[in-house]
Each structure stands twice: as C-alpha cells, then as structure tokens.
Amino acid sequence: MSAQRNPGAAAVERYGWPRAHRWLLMRRASQLLILGLFLLGPVAGVWLIKGNLASSLTLDWLPLSDPYVLVQSLFAGHVAAGTALLGALIVLAVYAAIGGRVYCAWVCPVNVVTDGAHWLRSRLDLQKGWQPKRNTRLWLLAATLAVSLATGTIAWEFVNPVSMVFRGLVFGMGFAWVVVAAVFLFDLVVSRRGWCGHICPVGAFYGLVGSASLLRVRADRRAACDDCMDCFAVCPEPQVLTPALKGARHGRGPVILSSDCSNCGRCIDVCSQEVFRFGTRFNNRTWSDLPEPEQRKGRNAASAPGVGT
Amino acid sequence: MPNQKPVNRRSFLAGTARTACGVGLAGLLLALYAGQARSRPVTALRAPGALPEAAFLGTCVRCGLCVRDCPYDTLRLAKLGEPVALGTPYFVAREVPCEMCEDIPCVKACPTGALDPGLTDIDDARMGVAVLVDHETCLNYLGLRCDVCYRVCPVLGEAITLERLHNPRTGKHALFIPTVHSDHCTGCGKCERSCVLEEAAIKVLPRKVALGELGHHYRLGWEEKAKRGESLVPGLVDLPDRLPEARP
C-alpha cells in the first residue's frame, strides 16, 4: 500500500509539489487569513473585524453570525435581535451556495488540529481505530438542540472545541489548549478522522446547510481514473467519492453530491490524471462519459422495471 | 463495497440503538454540565442591561463584541477554567468596575439582545447592588470619616447616603454610616473598587442574593395612614409606652 503511505506522489512527480498541493495551500492560507483578520485588532490595533466566529462585525457595518449558535438559542426559547439574525442569514446564504462544509475545510481552526493528527497518524501507520457511524454527528446535533431546549441555554457552546479554540486565540486561551490537545489525541490515538468526520455537530449542521450547494467537486474525467486510490487516501470523507468516481456504471453522474464533502480540494491536488475539478452541481451527465454501447446498456437497464431495488 | 457486511434489520436496529444510547449519554452529561454552569460566583458581574442569568445563557453567543467596545477594558470573556459560564462576558468590580458610559457602548455592540437594547439610561442599569457587608472593619463604622465609597459613587448622594448615628464608644461623636439605596444603585462596583481596606467592606452582590422582598400582601401602616389622612383603625386605644428602666 505504498500509495496509502504517500498519496499524491504521482501528482507531485508529474506536476511538481506546489501544484500538487495548491488547494491545500490555499486552504491553509484561508484559515490563516481569517484568523489573522480577527487577530489584527487585538494584536496590532487595526480593527477590521471585531468579535469571533460566533458573531462578528466587519468594518463596522457587516454583521456575521453563526447560524448553528442562533438555532440553539432559538431552541433555548430566545429569538435573537435583528443584527444577529441578519448576520446568520448572510452566513446561511453564503454556505448554502458554496457548500456548508466549506466552513470545516476553509475556516474552522480545529481542521488544522485534526489534519495534523491525521498526518501524524498516517506517518505512524496506525490502525483506523474506533469508527463510530458517520451519522453519529447528526444524532449529536439533535442532542445539542434537545439539551438547549431542556436547559434553556446555548448548550454546545459550553463544550464546543471550535469556538473554544477560536475564542481562545482571539480573546485569551485559558485552559482551552487542553481541549485542543484532547481533540488531537482523539484523532491520533482513538479514531481516524474521528472528530471532524464522525462527532462534530457543527460540521453536521453546516453539512445540512450546504446539502443543495452550487459549488461542487466533479469527477468529470473519471474515465481517466487509473485506480491509484490516492484520492481515497487523502479524502477526509472518502464515502463521498465512490458514487461520483465509480458511479458511471450505475448511472450516477460525476458530481460529488454528498453534503459530507467539505470542498477541501485535496482529491484535485493528489490526482495525477486530473480527474477532479471544482464546478457546479448542474450538468450532472449520467451516461455520456461511457463508451456508446455501455451507454445504451445503462439507459436500458435504468428504464427497465425493478431497477433501483 | 465488497467487504461490507450486509445490513439487515437486526444489525440496523442494534447499530442505531448503540448510537442513540451513546449520544443520549453525551447529551445527558452536557445537560448536567450546562445546569451546573448556570451558577455564577457572586463576584462575577454581568454587563449593563444583561438579561436575567437563565435568559442570558440562552441568548449570549459569546462573541465578545461588548468586550471589544468597552472603552475601559472592564469586561472580559470567561476562559476555560474560570468559574463563569464559558465564553460569557463578565467583570469583577474589585479589579475593574463599570464606568457607566452615558452611551452604553457594550449594549449597542450586542448583536443578540443578551444585553437589553431597551436600556438607554445607564442610571437604570442593575448589574447588582452594593452592600456594606462588613460592619466590623468599615472605617466609617469605626467612627472615622473615610467616606470613599460615598464620594466615588456615580449616583452621588442617591445610591449611597451617609446616615448619622450616635457614636456610643466616645459618647460625643457621630458615626456616618454609608447606606445603600437599592432603587438607585446600578451595581457598577466603583465603591467596592475604591474601598481602602485590604478586603472591601462594601461589595456589589447579585440583587437576587442581596435584596429581601416584602410579602406582596404587606402594607406599611404609616404609609396607608398617610394616604388616607387618618388612622385605618379608628378609636384605637393608645396605651402608655413602657420605657426600659435605667439600670443602677
């Protein structure tokens, strides 16, 4: 499994290191830029953005708020004032368009922690460990809303590592680094891709927000796939790849439609055959990338009664 | 997926039950923790206009915009490990009291209404109430004229007054007792901050902790009498008062 140990080696060889890491580098730049903008005020006294990811004010006029926090507040029995609601609607609209879990891959500070844990885990060649079901995070999301309802508080914010880390960096850490270490160790020792991939209800919420998003990764050149499996090795949610990459024979289009996909673009980076690219969810051709006889066979099968069982 | 086990009803139900139980347990722990976090130490005061604590914890998103707009760096967000609900804004009067800005920037900054925008006059703020908790060390109680708490009070002469009492120790001097009036005290904490003692004798406490409440059916006889202009019980026989006899 040399491909598993060093996924993307073929792409690096073919296109060079920078291009084979361009989306990863852009993602790190995005995470740093967002944190940097928030830190510019407290560190340098330049107040472009005030607040944190829960709610912020940019250039003294653009309010942005975390819709998940406000939904919990709603369950706690409080309708937030207009500024926060407006900010949450703006955030919802943006993520509904570009993919909810873009938050996870391009904004969230914990992503760096869990990616680091995953990097070390693959270096140490550790087993995948405990793998709770992918939908555990949805259950936990429901549980946080139930607890908000029962206690009248914004429940997840008492323990949320995401806001703890970001608030810690911008307003002062306290013992929040312990939580960072705990998440890192959880992903390193207990469960591969455990926190972001199975547990975190924030990601689950944003996944739901982006379930009809326009911006998608597409396996448009899937016919060129040489089955090297590098994309599966780097993808934090590899279950989203299969239908798009290998779905041609089942009549599935090349667009990655699962809302679990965080649009991180790592699959684009590591593919030496340029199978993937960013695109829209539209024009999800189903058969056209197959050779003509296969197309006909597929269409006949799809229109035959009893298909899909 | 060739190596995936087939999903049958039994394994589906077992798996779902396992997830539900695990998440249910996590939710229970979260609920217990959230319940615990509702208790706040008496020294941690909320910003002006803060909703009652239970509603505050359901409305405040811990964004820190109030902290940023506080010109005196009075407010801060509770860090992990501090005894205040994680991430919520508070201040400690003995360290940095509220300066009671006329334009109340913290309330204006709050995007959610956890700091009630209905508060437009800072004198109406009720962050707590000052209480002269220690009569044994307060210098004015000892007969000195410290008066610092009285003089720094932003609601001068209304929230704290100096009530004159006889000084039985010297027999010929007066005690000027700082006396807080809860209907004027905003709980800004300037008195507690300025108290000259090692440990403040006057402290701002949550109003719920510090204030009593009369029975709702109680009527004060002398007020009712003044309202009516005469005694409510006519023809009351006024017996002679028996004064304590002087000891030899």
Coordinates of C-alpha atoms in Angstrom, one line a residue:
Chain A
M1 CA 0.0 0.0 0.0
S2 CA 2.7 2.5 -1.0
A3 CA 0.0 4.8 -2.4
Q4 CA -1.6 4.9 1.1
R5 CA 1.7 5.8 2.7
N6 CA 2.5 8.7 0.3
P7 CA -0.7 9.6 -1.6
G8 CA -0.1 12.2 -4.3
A9 CA 3.4 11.1 -5.1
A10 CA 2.4 10.6 -8.7
A11 CA 0.9 14.0 -8.9
V12 CA 3.9 15.6 -7.4
E13 CA 6.1 13.8 -9.8
R14 CA 4.0 14.9 -12.8
Y15 CA 3.1 18.5 -11.9
G16 CA 5.6 19.5 -9.2
W17 CA 5.0 19.9 -5.4
P18 CA 3.3 23.3 -5.4
R19 CA 0.7 22.4 -8.0
A20 CA 0.0 19.1 -6.3
H21 CA -0.7 21.0 -3.1
R22 CA -2.3 24.1 -4.4
W23 CA -5.8 23.6 -2.8
L24 CA -4.2 22.5 0.5
L25 CA -2.0 25.6 0.5
M26 CA -5.0 27.8 -0.4
R27 CA -7.0 26.3 2.4
R28 CA -4.2 26.9 5.0
A29 CA -3.9 30.4 3.6
S30 CA -7.7 30.9 4.0
Q31 CA -7.7 29.6 7.6
L32 CA -4.7 31.8 8.5
L33 CA -6.1 34.8 6.8
I34 CA -9.4 34.6 8.6
L35 CA -7.7 34.1 12.0
G36 CA -5.2 36.8 11.1
L37 CA -8.0 39.3 10.3
F38 CA -9.6 38.6 13.7
L39 CA -6.2 38.9 15.4
L40 CA -5.3 42.2 13.6
G41 CA -7.4 44.1 16.2
P42 CA -6.2 42.7 19.5
V43 CA -2.6 42.3 18.3
A44 CA -2.0 45.4 16.0
G45 CA -4.9 47.6 16.9
V46 CA -6.3 47.5 13.4
W47 CA -10.0 46.7 13.9
L48 CA -11.2 45.4 10.5
I49 CA -13.2 42.7 12.2
K50 CA -14.4 42.5 15.8
G51 CA -15.8 39.6 17.7
N52 CA -15.2 35.9 16.8
L53 CA -16.8 33.2 14.7
A54 CA -20.0 33.2 16.8
S55 CA -20.8 36.7 15.8
S56 CA -18.6 39.4 14.3
L57 CA -18.8 42.9 12.9
T58 CA -16.6 43.7 9.8
L59 CA -15.6 47.3 9.0
D60 CA -18.3 48.4 11.5
W61 CA -21.2 47.5 9.1
L62 CA -21.2 43.9 8.1
P63 CA -22.6 41.6 10.8
L64 CA -21.9 37.9 10.5
S65 CA -23.3 35.3 13.0
D66 CA -23.0 31.5 13.4
P67 CA -26.5 30.2 12.4
Y68 CA -25.9 27.0 14.5
V69 CA -25.5 29.0 17.7
L70 CA -28.6 31.0 16.9
V71 CA -30.6 27.8 16.2
Q72 CA -29.6 26.6 19.7
S73 CA -30.6 30.0 21.1
L74 CA -34.0 29.5 19.4
F75 CA -34.4 26.1 20.9
A76 CA -33.5 27.7 24.3
G77 CA -36.5 29.9 23.8
H78 CA -35.0 33.2 22.7
V79 CA -35.3 35.0 19.4
A80 CA -32.0 36.9 18.9
A81 CA -32.1 40.6 18.0
G82 CA -32.1 41.7 14.3
T83 CA -28.4 42.2 13.9
A84 CA -27.6 38.6 14.8
L85 CA -30.4 37.2 12.7
L86 CA -29.3 39.3 9.7
G87 CA -25.7 38.1 10.2
A88 CA -26.9 34.5 10.4
L89 CA -28.9 34.8 7.2
I90 CA -25.9 36.2 5.3
V91 CA -23.8 33.3 6.6
L92 CA -26.5 30.8 5.7
A93 CA -26.9 32.2 2.2
V94 CA -23.1 32.0 1.5
Y95 CA -22.7 28.5 2.8
A96 CA -25.8 27.3 1.0
A97 CA -24.2 28.4 -2.2
I98 CA -20.6 27.4 -1.8
G99 CA -21.1 24.3 0.4
G100 CA -21.8 24.2 4.1
R101 CA -18.7 22.2 5.0
V102 CA -16.5 24.8 3.3
Y103 CA -16.7 26.1 6.9
C104 CA -15.0 22.9 8.1
A105 CA -12.2 22.9 5.5
W106 CA -11.5 26.6 4.9
V107 CA -12.5 28.4 8.1
C108 CA -12.6 26.1 11.2
P109 CA -9.4 26.3 13.3
V110 CA -9.9 22.7 14.5
N111 CA -9.4 21.5 11.0
V112 CA -5.7 22.3 11.3
V113 CA -5.5 20.3 14.5
T114 CA -7.3 17.2 13.1
D115 CA -5.4 17.4 9.8
G116 CA -2.2 17.4 11.8
A117 CA -3.4 14.4 13.8
H118 CA -4.2 12.6 10.6
W119 CA -0.8 13.4 9.1
L120 CA 1.0 12.0 12.1
R121 CA -1.4 9.0 12.2
S122 CA -0.5 8.0 8.7
R123 CA 3.2 8.6 9.4
L124 CA 3.0 6.3 12.3
D125 CA 0.9 3.8 10.2
L126 CA -1.7 3.5 13.0
Q127 CA -4.9 1.4 12.5
K128 CA -8.1 3.4 11.9
G129 CA -9.3 2.6 15.4
W130 CA -12.8 3.2 16.7
Q131 CA -15.1 4.3 13.9
P132 CA -18.5 5.4 15.1
K133 CA -21.1 5.7 12.4
R134 CA -20.8 8.8 10.2
N135 CA -24.3 9.8 11.2
T136 CA -23.3 10.0 14.9
R137 CA -22.7 13.7 14.3
L138 CA -26.3 14.2 13.2
W139 CA -27.5 12.4 16.3
L140 CA -25.2 14.6 18.4
L141 CA -26.6 17.7 16.6
A142 CA -30.1 16.7 17.5
A143 CA -28.9 16.1 21.1
T144 CA -27.4 19.6 21.4
L145 CA -30.7 21.1 20.3
A146 CA -32.6 18.9 22.7
V147 CA -30.3 19.9 25.6
S148 CA -30.7 23.6 24.6
L149 CA -34.4 23.1 24.7
A150 CA -34.3 21.3 28.1
T151 CA -31.9 23.7 29.8
G152 CA -32.7 27.0 28.1
T153 CA -29.0 27.5 27.3
I154 CA -26.9 27.5 24.2
A155 CA -25.8 24.1 25.2
W156 CA -23.0 23.1 22.7
E157 CA -21.2 26.4 23.4
F158 CA -20.3 25.2 26.9
V159 CA -18.0 22.5 25.3
N160 CA -17.6 23.3 21.6
P161 CA -13.9 23.0 20.8
V162 CA -14.3 25.0 17.6
S163 CA -15.5 28.2 19.3
M164 CA -13.2 27.5 22.3
V165 CA -10.1 27.4 20.2
F166 CA -11.0 30.4 18.0
R167 CA -12.2 32.5 21.0
G168 CA -9.1 31.4 22.9
L169 CA -6.8 32.6 20.1
V170 CA -8.6 36.0 19.8
F171 CA -9.6 36.7 23.4
G172 CA -7.2 34.6 25.5
M173 CA -6.7 30.9 25.8
G174 CA -7.1 29.9 29.4
F175 CA -7.1 26.1 29.5
A176 CA -8.6 25.8 26.0
W177 CA -5.3 24.3 24.8
V178 CA -6.2 21.2 26.8
V179 CA -9.2 20.8 24.6
V180 CA -7.0 21.2 21.5
A181 CA -4.7 18.5 22.8
A182 CA -7.7 16.3 23.6
V183 CA -9.1 16.6 20.0
F184 CA -5.7 16.0 18.6
L185 CA -5.1 12.9 20.7
F186 CA -8.6 11.6 20.0
D187 CA -7.9 11.8 16.3
L188 CA -4.4 10.4 16.6
V189 CA -4.9 7.6 19.0
V190 CA -8.6 6.8 19.3
S191 CA -10.3 7.3 15.9
R192 CA -9.0 8.2 12.5
R193 CA -10.7 11.4 11.2
G194 CA -12.8 10.9 14.4
W195 CA -13.7 14.4 15.4
C196 CA -14.5 16.1 12.1
G197 CA -15.7 13.0 10.3
H198 CA -17.9 11.4 12.9
I199 CA -18.6 13.5 16.0
C200 CA -18.6 17.3 15.5
P201 CA -22.2 18.6 15.4
V202 CA -21.0 22.0 14.0
G203 CA -19.9 20.2 10.8
A204 CA -23.1 18.2 10.8
F205 CA -25.1 21.4 10.9
Y206 CA -23.1 23.0 8.1
G207 CA -23.4 19.8 6.1
L208 CA -27.1 20.2 6.2
V209 CA -26.9 23.9 5.3
G210 CA -24.9 23.0 2.2
S211 CA -26.9 20.0 1.1
A212 CA -28.1 21.8 -2.1
S213 CA -25.0 23.9 -2.6
L214 CA -23.9 25.0 -6.1
L215 CA -20.2 24.7 -5.8
R216 CA -19.1 21.1 -6.0
V217 CA -16.1 18.9 -6.8
R218 CA -16.7 17.0 -10.0
A219 CA -15.0 13.8 -11.2
D220 CA -15.5 15.0 -14.8
R221 CA -12.6 13.0 -16.2
R222 CA -13.4 9.9 -14.2
A223 CA -12.9 7.8 -17.3
A224 CA -9.2 8.6 -17.0
C225 CA -9.1 7.2 -13.4
D226 CA -6.2 4.7 -13.0
D227 CA -7.5 3.4 -9.7
C228 CA -4.4 4.5 -7.8
M229 CA -6.7 5.2 -4.7
D230 CA -4.8 8.4 -3.8
C231 CA -8.0 10.4 -3.5
F232 CA -9.5 7.9 -1.1
A233 CA -6.3 8.1 1.0
V234 CA -6.4 11.8 1.4
C235 CA -10.2 12.5 1.5
P236 CA -11.5 13.1 5.0
E237 CA -14.9 11.8 3.9
P238 CA -14.0 9.1 1.4
Q239 CA -17.5 7.8 1.2
V240 CA -18.4 10.8 -0.9
L241 CA -16.0 9.9 -3.7
T242 CA -17.4 6.5 -4.7
P243 CA -20.7 7.5 -6.2
A244 CA -19.1 10.2 -8.4
L245 CA -15.9 8.5 -9.3
K246 CA -17.1 4.9 -9.7
G247 CA -20.8 5.5 -10.3
A248 CA -20.8 5.6 -14.1
R249 CA -21.9 2.0 -14.4
H250 CA -24.8 2.7 -12.0
G251 CA -25.9 5.8 -13.9
R252 CA -24.6 8.2 -11.4
G253 CA -23.2 11.5 -12.6
P254 CA -19.7 12.8 -12.0
V255 CA -20.7 15.5 -9.4
I256 CA -19.9 14.8 -5.8
L257 CA -23.3 15.4 -4.4
S258 CA -22.9 14.3 -0.8
S259 CA -23.2 17.2 1.7
D260 CA -20.4 15.5 3.7
C261 CA -17.9 16.8 1.1
S262 CA -16.1 19.8 2.6
N263 CA -14.9 21.1 -0.8
C264 CA -11.3 20.9 0.5
G265 CA -10.0 20.0 -2.9
R266 CA -7.4 17.5 -1.8
C267 CA -8.6 15.0 -4.3
I268 CA -7.9 17.5 -7.1
D269 CA -4.4 18.0 -5.7
V270 CA -3.4 14.4 -5.5
C271 CA -4.9 13.1 -8.7
S272 CA -2.2 12.6 -11.4
Q273 CA -4.9 12.1 -14.0
E274 CA -6.7 15.4 -13.4
V275 CA -9.9 13.5 -12.8
F276 CA -11.4 16.1 -10.4
R277 CA -12.1 19.8 -10.7
F278 CA -14.3 22.4 -9.0
G279 CA -17.5 23.1 -10.8
T280 CA -21.3 23.4 -10.2
R281 CA -23.8 20.8 -9.3
F282 CA -25.5 21.3 -12.7
N283 CA -25.0 19.3 -15.8
N284 CA -24.5 16.2 -13.9
R285 CA -24.2 14.0 -17.0
T286 CA -25.0 10.4 -16.2
W287 CA -24.0 8.2 -19.1
S288 CA -22.1 10.4 -21.5
D289 CA -18.6 9.6 -20.3
L290 CA -19.1 5.9 -21.1
P291 CA -18.5 4.3 -24.5
E292 CA -21.6 4.3 -26.7
P293 CA -22.6 0.6 -26.2
E294 CA -22.3 0.9 -22.4
Q295 CA -24.4 4.0 -22.5
R296 CA -27.2 2.2 -24.3
K297 CA -27.0 -0.8 -22.0
G298 CA -27.1 1.5 -19.0
R299 CA -30.1 3.5 -20.2
N300 CA -32.0 0.3 -21.0
A301 CA -31.2 -1.0 -17.6
A302 CA -32.3 2.2 -15.9
S303 CA -35.6 2.3 -17.7
A304 CA -36.3 -1.3 -17.1
P305 CA -38.8 -2.0 -14.3
G306 CA -37.5 -3.0 -10.9
V307 CA -34.2 -1.1 -11.2
G308 CA -33.1 0.5 -8.0
T309 CA -34.0 -2.2 -5.7
Chain B
M1 CA -18.2 -2.3 -1.3
P2 CA -17.4 -6.0 -1.5
N3 CA -16.1 -6.4 2.1
Q4 CA -19.0 -4.5 3.8
K5 CA -21.3 -6.6 5.9
P6 CA -24.9 -6.8 4.7
V7 CA -27.3 -4.5 6.6
N8 CA -30.2 -6.4 7.9
R9 CA -32.9 -5.3 10.3
R10 CA -31.2 -6.7 13.3
S11 CA -27.9 -5.1 12.7
F12 CA -29.5 -1.8 11.7
L13 CA -31.6 -1.6 14.9
A14 CA -28.6 -2.7 17.1
G15 CA -26.4 -0.1 15.5
T16 CA -29.0 2.7 15.8
A17 CA -29.6 1.8 19.4
R18 CA -25.9 1.9 20.1
T19 CA -25.5 5.3 18.6
A20 CA -28.7 6.6 20.2
C21 CA -27.5 5.4 23.7
G22 CA -24.0 6.8 23.3
V23 CA -25.3 10.2 22.1
G24 CA -28.0 10.2 24.7
L25 CA -25.4 9.7 27.4
A26 CA -23.3 12.5 25.9
G27 CA -26.4 14.7 25.8
L28 CA -27.2 13.9 29.5
L29 CA -23.7 14.9 30.5
L30 CA -23.9 18.1 28.5
A31 CA -27.3 18.9 30.1
L32 CA -25.8 18.3 33.6
Y33 CA -22.8 20.5 32.8
A34 CA -25.0 23.2 31.3
G35 CA -27.1 23.1 34.5
Q36 CA -24.0 23.5 36.7
A37 CA -22.7 26.3 34.6
R38 CA -25.8 28.4 35.4
S39 CA -24.5 29.1 38.9
R40 CA -22.2 32.1 38.8
P41 CA -19.8 33.3 41.5
V42 CA -21.2 36.4 43.3
T43 CA -18.1 38.4 42.4
A44 CA -18.7 37.9 38.6
L45 CA -21.0 40.7 37.5
R46 CA -22.7 41.0 34.1
A47 CA -22.6 44.0 31.8
P48 CA -25.3 46.7 32.0
G49 CA -28.6 45.5 30.6
A50 CA -27.8 41.8 30.9
L51 CA -30.9 39.7 30.8
P52 CA -31.5 37.6 34.0
E53 CA -28.9 34.8 34.1
A54 CA -31.1 32.0 32.8
A55 CA -32.2 34.0 29.8
F56 CA -28.7 35.4 29.3
L57 CA -27.2 32.0 28.9
G58 CA -29.8 31.2 26.2
T59 CA -29.1 34.4 24.3
C60 CA -25.5 35.4 24.6
V61 CA -23.5 33.9 21.8
R62 CA -20.1 34.6 23.5
C63 CA -18.9 36.8 20.6
G64 CA -17.1 39.3 22.7
L65 CA -18.3 42.4 20.8
C66 CA -19.3 44.0 24.1
V67 CA -15.8 43.3 25.4
R68 CA -14.3 45.0 22.3
D69 CA -16.4 48.1 22.6
C70 CA -15.9 48.6 26.4
P71 CA -13.6 51.6 26.5
Y72 CA -12.2 50.8 30.0
D73 CA -11.5 47.1 29.4
T74 CA -13.8 46.3 32.2
L75 CA -15.5 43.3 30.5
R76 CA -13.8 40.1 29.6
L77 CA -14.8 36.7 28.3
A78 CA -14.7 33.7 30.7
K79 CA -11.9 31.4 29.7
L80 CA -11.9 27.7 30.2
G81 CA -11.1 27.0 33.8
E82 CA -12.7 30.2 35.2
P83 CA -15.8 29.6 37.3
V84 CA -18.1 31.7 35.0
A85 CA -20.1 30.1 32.1
L86 CA -17.5 29.5 29.3
G87 CA -17.1 32.4 26.9
T88 CA -19.6 34.7 28.5
P89 CA -18.7 38.4 29.3
Y90 CA -18.3 39.5 32.9
F91 CA -16.4 41.8 35.2
V92 CA -15.0 41.8 38.7
A93 CA -15.8 45.1 40.5
R94 CA -12.8 44.9 42.8
E95 CA -10.5 44.7 39.7
V96 CA -12.1 47.0 37.1
P97 CA -15.5 48.4 37.9
C98 CA -18.1 49.6 35.3
E99 CA -17.5 53.3 34.4
M100 CA -21.2 53.7 33.4
C101 CA -20.6 55.3 30.0
E102 CA -23.5 57.6 29.0
D103 CA -23.8 56.0 25.6
I104 CA -23.6 52.4 26.9
P105 CA -21.4 51.0 24.0
C106 CA -21.5 47.4 25.3
V107 CA -25.2 47.3 25.0
K108 CA -25.1 48.9 21.5
A109 CA -22.5 46.3 20.4
C110 CA -24.5 43.3 21.5
P111 CA -25.9 41.6 18.3
T112 CA -28.3 39.3 20.0
G113 CA -30.1 41.4 22.7
A114 CA -28.5 39.4 25.5
L115 CA -27.7 43.0 26.7
D116 CA -31.1 44.5 26.5
P117 CA -31.2 47.4 24.0
G118 CA -34.1 48.7 26.0
L119 CA -31.6 50.1 28.5
T120 CA -31.0 53.7 27.2
D121 CA -30.2 55.4 30.5
I122 CA -27.2 53.9 32.3
D123 CA -28.7 55.0 35.7
D124 CA -31.3 52.4 35.1
A125 CA -28.7 49.6 34.9
R126 CA -29.0 47.0 37.6
M127 CA -25.8 45.0 37.4
G128 CA -26.0 44.1 41.1
V129 CA -26.4 46.1 44.3
A130 CA -23.7 47.4 46.7
V131 CA -23.9 46.0 50.2
L132 CA -21.9 47.2 53.2
V133 CA -21.2 43.6 54.1
D134 CA -18.7 44.2 57.0
H135 CA -19.7 46.5 59.8
E136 CA -16.7 45.5 61.9
T137 CA -14.0 46.8 59.5
C138 CA -15.7 49.7 57.7
L139 CA -13.8 52.7 58.8
N140 CA -16.9 54.8 59.0
Y141 CA -18.4 52.2 61.3
L142 CA -15.3 52.6 63.5
G143 CA -16.0 56.3 63.7
L144 CA -13.6 57.6 61.1
R145 CA -14.6 59.8 58.1
C146 CA -13.4 57.6 55.3
D147 CA -16.4 58.2 53.1
V148 CA -14.6 57.0 50.0
C149 CA -17.4 54.7 48.8
Y150 CA -19.9 57.6 49.2
R151 CA -17.7 60.0 47.3
V152 CA -16.9 57.8 44.3
C153 CA -20.5 56.8 43.7
P154 CA -21.6 57.9 40.2
V155 CA -25.1 58.3 41.5
L156 CA -23.8 60.6 44.3
G157 CA -26.0 61.2 47.3
E158 CA -28.7 58.9 46.0
A159 CA -27.3 55.3 45.7
I160 CA -25.2 55.8 48.9
T161 CA -26.0 58.2 51.6
L162 CA -24.3 58.8 54.9
E163 CA -26.7 58.3 57.7
R164 CA -25.8 59.9 61.0
L165 CA -25.8 57.8 64.2
H166 CA -24.6 58.4 67.7
N167 CA -21.2 57.0 68.4
P168 CA -21.6 55.1 71.7
R169 CA -17.9 54.4 72.0
T170 CA -16.9 58.0 72.5
G171 CA -20.3 59.1 73.6
K172 CA -19.9 62.5 72.0
H173 CA -19.2 61.9 68.3
A174 CA -21.2 60.8 65.3
L175 CA -20.9 57.8 63.0
F176 CA -21.6 58.5 59.4
I177 CA -22.8 55.1 58.1
P178 CA -22.7 54.5 54.3
T179 CA -26.2 53.3 53.4
V180 CA -27.0 51.9 50.0
H181 CA -30.4 52.6 48.4
S182 CA -31.2 49.7 46.1
D183 CA -33.6 51.7 43.9
H184 CA -30.7 54.0 42.8
C185 CA -27.7 51.7 43.0
T186 CA -26.7 50.4 39.5
G187 CA -24.1 47.9 40.8
C188 CA -21.3 49.5 38.9
G189 CA -18.8 48.5 41.6
K190 CA -16.9 51.7 41.9
C191 CA -17.5 51.7 45.7
E192 CA -16.1 48.2 46.0
R193 CA -13.1 49.1 43.8
S194 CA -12.3 52.1 45.9
C195 CA -12.8 50.7 49.4
V196 CA -9.5 51.4 51.1
L197 CA -9.4 48.2 53.1
E198 CA -7.3 45.2 52.2
E199 CA -10.6 43.3 51.5
A200 CA -13.5 45.6 50.6
A201 CA -16.1 46.1 53.3
I202 CA -18.6 47.2 50.7
K203 CA -19.3 44.7 47.9
V204 CA -21.5 44.5 44.9
L205 CA -23.6 41.4 45.0
P206 CA -26.3 40.0 42.7
R207 CA -29.6 41.6 43.5
K208 CA -31.2 38.2 43.9
V209 CA -28.6 37.4 46.7
A210 CA -28.5 40.8 48.4
L211 CA -32.1 42.0 48.5
G212 CA -35.1 40.8 50.5
E213 CA -38.6 41.0 49.2
L214 CA -41.6 42.0 51.3
G215 CA -44.7 39.8 51.2
H216 CA -46.8 41.0 48.3
H217 CA -49.8 41.5 50.7
Y218 CA -47.8 43.5 53.2
R219 CA -48.9 47.1 53.8
L220 CA -46.9 49.6 55.8
G221 CA -49.3 51.1 58.3
W222 CA -47.8 54.5 58.3
E223 CA -47.9 54.8 54.6
E224 CA -51.6 53.7 54.5
K225 CA -52.3 56.2 57.3
A226 CA -50.7 59.0 55.3
K227 CA -52.6 58.0 52.2
R228 CA -55.9 58.0 53.9
G229 CA -55.1 61.0 56.1
E230 CA -56.2 59.3 59.3
S231 CA -55.8 56.1 61.2
L232 CA -57.1 52.9 59.5
V233 CA -58.3 51.7 62.9
P234 CA -60.4 54.4 64.4
G235 CA -60.8 54.7 68.1
L236 CA -57.6 52.7 68.8
V237 CA -56.8 53.0 72.5
D238 CA -53.3 54.3 72.8
L239 CA -51.7 52.6 75.8
P240 CA -48.9 54.4 77.6
D241 CA -45.4 53.2 76.3
R242 CA -43.4 51.4 78.9
L243 CA -39.8 52.5 78.7
P244 CA -36.9 50.4 79.8
E245 CA -35.9 51.4 83.3
A246 CA -32.4 52.7 83.8
R247 CA -30.1 50.3 85.4
P248 CA -28.4 51.3 88.6

